[in-house]
PDB file of C-alpha atoms in Angstrom:
ATOM      1  CA  MET E 796     181.841  12.774 121.794  1.00 68.00           C
ATOM      2  CA  ALA E 797     179.693  15.552 123.215  1.00 80.00           C
ATOM      3  CA  ASP E 798     177.433  13.024 124.947  1.00 88.00           C
ATOM      4  CA  TYR E 799     180.325  11.357 126.762  1.00 94.00           C
ATOM      5  CA  ARG E 800     181.912  12.787 129.895  1.00 93.00           C
ATOM      6  CA  PHE E 801     184.393   9.963 130.468  1.00 96.00           C
ATOM      7  CA  SER E 802     186.932   8.185 128.273  1.00 96.00           C
ATOM      8  CA  HIS E 803     189.870   5.855 128.652  1.00 97.00           C
ATOM      9  CA  GLN E 804     192.620   5.128 126.120  1.00 97.00           C
ATOM     10  CA  LEU E 805     194.502   1.947 125.332  1.00 97.00           C
ATOM     11  CA  LYS E 806     196.718   0.625 122.583  1.00 98.00           C
ATOM     12  CA  VAL E 807     195.881  -2.497 120.584  1.00 98.00           C
ATOM     13  CA  ARG E 808     198.425  -5.212 121.357  1.00 98.00           C
ATOM     14  CA  TYR E 809     199.649  -7.996 119.086  1.00 97.00           C
ATOM     15  CA  SER E 810     197.909 -10.691 121.146  1.00 97.00           C
ATOM     16  CA  GLU E 811     194.538  -9.009 120.477  1.00 97.00           C
ATOM     17  CA  ILE E 812     194.564  -9.332 116.697  1.00 97.00           C
ATOM     18  CA  ASP E 813     193.490 -12.398 114.736  1.00 96.00           C
ATOM     19  CA  GLY E 814     194.510 -14.059 111.467  1.00 95.00           C
ATOM     20  CA  GLN E 815     192.911 -11.216 109.516  1.00 95.00           C
ATOM     21  CA  LYS E 816     195.172  -8.772 111.396  1.00 95.00           C
ATOM     22  CA  ILE E 817     192.224  -7.012 113.024  1.00 97.00           C
ATOM     23  CA  VAL E 818     191.137  -6.940 116.671  1.00 97.00           C
ATOM     24  CA  PHE E 819     189.343 -10.197 117.477  1.00 97.00           C
ATOM     25  CA  ASN E 820     185.727  -9.386 118.357  1.00 96.00           C
ATOM     26  CA  SER E 821     185.723 -10.568 121.984  1.00 96.00           C
ATOM     27  CA  HIS E 822     188.530  -8.162 122.899  1.00 98.00           C
ATOM     28  CA  TYR E 823     186.158  -5.212 122.524  1.00 98.00           C
ATOM     29  CA  LEU E 824     184.310  -6.428 125.636  1.00 98.00           C
ATOM     30  CA  THR E 825     187.632  -6.459 127.476  1.00 98.00           C
ATOM     31  CA  TYR E 826     188.296  -2.888 126.354  1.00 98.00           C
ATOM     32  CA  ILE E 827     184.860  -1.870 127.633  1.00 98.00           C
ATOM     33  CA  ASP E 828     185.466  -3.694 130.905  1.00 98.00           C
ATOM     34  CA  VAL E 829     188.721  -1.799 131.449  1.00 98.00           C
ATOM     35  CA  ALA E 830     186.999   1.534 130.746  1.00 98.00           C
ATOM     36  CA  VAL E 831     183.980   0.863 132.971  1.00 97.00           C
ATOM     37  CA  THR E 832     186.304  -0.127 135.805  1.00 96.00           C
ATOM     38  CA  GLU E 833     188.134   3.183 135.414  1.00 96.00           C
ATOM     39  CA  TYR E 834     184.801   5.028 135.270  1.00 97.00           C
ATOM     40  CA  PHE E 835     183.659   3.636 138.604  1.00 95.00           C
ATOM     41  CA  GLN E 836     187.074   4.042 140.220  1.00 93.00           C
ATOM     42  CA  GLN E 837     186.788   7.725 139.403  1.00 93.00           C
ATOM     43  CA  LEU E 838     183.372   7.954 141.099  1.00 93.00           C
ATOM     44  CA  LEU E 839     184.002   5.791 144.170  1.00 92.00           C
ATOM     45  CA  ARG E 840     186.070   6.603 147.233  1.00 89.00           C
ATOM     46  CA  HIS E 841     188.472   3.947 148.487  1.00 85.00           C
ATOM     47  CA  ASP E 842     186.174   2.950 151.379  1.00 84.00           C
ATOM     48  CA  GLU E 843     183.018   2.540 149.259  1.00 88.00           C
ATOM     49  CA  GLN E 844     181.829  -0.801 147.947  1.00 85.00           C
ATOM     50  CA  PHE E 845     179.953  -1.391 144.694  1.00 91.00           C
ATOM     51  CA  ASP E 846     179.873  -4.660 142.808  1.00 94.00           C
ATOM     52  CA  PHE E 847     178.127  -5.342 139.539  1.00 96.00           C
ATOM     53  CA  VAL E 848     177.856  -8.069 136.942  1.00 97.00           C
ATOM     54  CA  LEU E 849     177.177  -7.902 133.239  1.00 97.00           C
ATOM     55  CA  ALA E 850     173.604  -8.936 132.403  1.00 98.00           C
ATOM     56  CA  LYS E 851     173.305  -8.049 128.709  1.00 98.00           C
ATOM     57  CA  SER E 852     175.623  -6.714 126.031  1.00 98.00           C
ATOM     58  CA  THR E 853     174.763  -5.422 122.594  1.00 98.00           C
ATOM     59  CA  LEU E 854     177.702  -4.624 120.337  1.00 98.00           C
ATOM     60  CA  GLU E 855     177.563  -2.988 116.928  1.00 98.00           C
ATOM     61  CA  TYR E 856     180.795  -3.370 114.974  1.00 98.00           C
ATOM     62  CA  LYS E 857     181.332  -0.434 112.612  1.00 98.00           C
ATOM     63  CA  ARG E 858     184.987  -0.731 111.522  1.00 97.00           C
ATOM     64  CA  SER E 859     187.993  -2.808 112.445  1.00 97.00           C
ATOM     65  CA  ALA E 860     190.710  -1.745 114.845  1.00 97.00           C
ATOM     66  CA  LEU E 861     194.272  -2.692 113.954  1.00 97.00           C
ATOM     67  CA  LEU E 862     197.542  -3.465 115.683  1.00 97.00           C
ATOM     68  CA  ASN E 863     198.979  -0.413 117.483  1.00 97.00           C
ATOM     69  CA  ASP E 864     195.820   1.666 117.067  1.00 98.00           C
ATOM     70  CA  LEU E 865     195.340   3.973 120.026  1.00 98.00           C
ATOM     71  CA  LEU E 866     191.696   3.526 120.946  1.00 98.00           C
ATOM     72  CA  THR E 867     189.510   5.752 123.062  1.00 97.00           C
ATOM     73  CA  ILE E 868     186.705   4.006 124.914  1.00 98.00           C
ATOM     74  CA  TRP E 869     183.967   6.503 125.715  1.00 97.00           C
ATOM     75  CA  CYS E 870     181.387   5.558 128.329  1.00 97.00           C
ATOM     76  CA  ARG E 871     178.363   7.052 130.031  1.00 97.00           C
ATOM     77  CA  VAL E 872     175.489   5.919 132.171  1.00 97.00           C
ATOM     78  CA  GLU E 873     172.277   6.143 130.172  1.00 96.00           C
ATOM     79  CA  ARG E 874     169.915   4.996 132.907  1.00 96.00           C
ATOM     80  CA  VAL E 875     170.018   3.976 136.551  1.00 96.00           C
ATOM     81  CA  GLY E 876     167.253   1.565 137.478  1.00 97.00           C
ATOM     82  CA  ASN E 877     166.485   0.026 140.849  1.00 97.00           C
ATOM     83  CA  LYS E 878     169.014  -2.808 140.554  1.00 98.00           C
ATOM     84  CA  SER E 879     170.572  -2.147 137.163  1.00 98.00           C
ATOM     85  CA  LEU E 880     172.567   0.368 135.157  1.00 97.00           C
ATOM     86  CA  THR E 881     172.396   0.813 131.407  1.00 98.00           C
ATOM     87  CA  MET E 882     175.592   2.186 129.928  1.00 98.00           C
ATOM     88  CA  ASN E 883     176.511   3.283 126.425  1.00 98.00           C
ATOM     89  CA  PHE E 884     179.980   2.934 124.950  1.00 98.00           C
ATOM     90  CA  MET E 885     181.688   4.142 121.823  1.00 98.00           C
ATOM     91  CA  ILE E 886     185.169   3.144 120.742  1.00 98.00           C
ATOM     92  CA  THR E 887     187.065   5.419 118.365  1.00 98.00           C
ATOM     93  CA  ARG E 888     190.600   5.622 117.060  1.00 96.00           C
ATOM     94  CA  GLU E 889     192.676   8.461 118.430  1.00 91.00           C
ATOM     95  CA  ASP E 890     191.689  11.804 116.879  1.00 85.00           C
ATOM     96  CA  GLU E 891     188.847  10.257 114.837  1.00 92.00           C
ATOM     97  CA  LEU E 892     185.126  10.832 115.208  1.00 92.00           C
ATOM     98  CA  ASP E 893     183.752   7.783 113.396  1.00 96.00           C
ATOM     99  CA  PRO E 894     183.129   4.888 115.778  1.00 97.00           C
ATOM    100  CA  VAL E 895     184.878   1.564 115.530  1.00 98.00           C
ATOM    101  CA  LEU E 896     182.234   0.082 117.820  1.00 98.00           C
ATOM    102  CA  LEU E 897     179.039   1.107 119.601  1.00 98.00           C
ATOM    103  CA  ALA E 898     177.728  -0.808 122.598  1.00 98.00           C
ATOM    104  CA  GLU E 899     174.935  -0.848 125.134  1.00 98.00           C
ATOM    105  CA  ILE E 900     175.549  -2.877 128.266  1.00 98.00           C
ATOM    106  CA  ILE E 901     173.262  -3.565 131.189  1.00 98.00           C
ATOM    107  CA  TYR E 902     174.928  -4.231 134.517  1.00 98.00           C
ATOM    108  CA  VAL E 903     173.193  -5.538 137.632  1.00 98.00           C
ATOM    109  CA  SER E 904     174.200  -4.328 141.071  1.00 97.00           C
ATOM    110  CA  VAL E 905     175.054  -7.254 143.352  1.00 97.00           C
ATOM    111  CA  ASP E 906     175.758  -7.698 147.055  1.00 95.00           C
ATOM    112  CA  HIS E 907     179.498  -8.339 147.266  1.00 88.00           C
ATOM    113  CA  LYS E 908     179.025 -11.017 149.949  1.00 91.00           C
ATOM    114  CA  ASN E 909     176.465 -13.291 148.297  1.00 94.00           C
ATOM    115  CA  MET E 910     176.531 -12.024 144.680  1.00 93.00           C
ATOM    116  CA  GLN E 911     172.744 -11.639 144.676  1.00 97.00           C
ATOM    117  CA  PRO E 912     171.069  -8.670 142.945  1.00 97.00           C
ATOM    118  CA  CYS E 913     170.566  -5.648 145.175  1.00 97.00           C
ATOM    119  CA  PRO E 914     169.565  -2.005 144.720  1.00 97.00           C
ATOM    120  CA  VAL E 915     172.093   0.413 143.263  1.00 97.00           C
ATOM    121  CA  PRO E 916     173.476   2.255 146.319  1.00 95.00           C
ATOM    122  CA  ASN E 917     171.968   5.709 146.792  1.00 95.00           C
ATOM    123  CA  PHE E 918     175.408   7.325 147.162  1.00 94.00           C
ATOM    124  CA  LEU E 919     176.404   5.947 143.755  1.00 95.00           C
ATOM    125  CA  ARG E 920     173.120   6.912 142.130  1.00 95.00           C
ATOM    126  CA  ALA E 921     173.628  10.506 143.310  1.00 95.00           C
ATOM    127  CA  ARG E 922     177.262  10.567 142.223  1.00 94.00           C
ATOM    128  CA  ILE E 923     176.460   9.240 138.748  1.00 95.00           C
ATOM    129  CA  GLU E 924     173.704  11.809 138.332  1.00 93.00           C
ATOM    130  CA  GLN E 925     175.987  14.625 139.417  1.00 92.00           C
ATOM    131  CA  PHE E 926     178.878  13.447 137.227  1.00 93.00           C
ATOM    132  CA  GLU E 927     176.785  12.897 134.106  1.00 90.00           C
ATOM    133  CA  LEU E 928     174.682  16.036 134.514  1.00 80.00           C
ATOM    134  CA  GLU E 929     177.648  18.316 135.243  1.00 71.00           C
ATOM    135  CA  TYR E 930     178.711  17.861 131.677  1.00 56.00           C
ATOM    136  CA  THR E 931     175.397  18.465 129.928  1.00 52.00           C
TER     137      THR E 931
END
């Protein structure tokens, strides 16, 4: 966890498990989406605008999460490009170090009016750098 400055916790709900009584694979992307939303809400002020869309996701399933598990979704920005952000995620069970899932996701910054790719705003770039580097 030393590489991660931000985390968000959630509890696995009954509707998220499948017939094998484990979390259905697509729900991990929802968990990541919740955490990344919280990450950016922490960095942005209420009057600032930043929209992004998912461009690529790579998920590596390590173990299964179960009903009522309290999961921690760790996230960090690995790289800020001109129009994209690469983020790394790790999902663990509460008080455990071994990952349930590892992920790398590339997001593209988009203009909120026309949804076309646009540069990552300079204010956000600076805030991400400060937030991520403060911890290291």
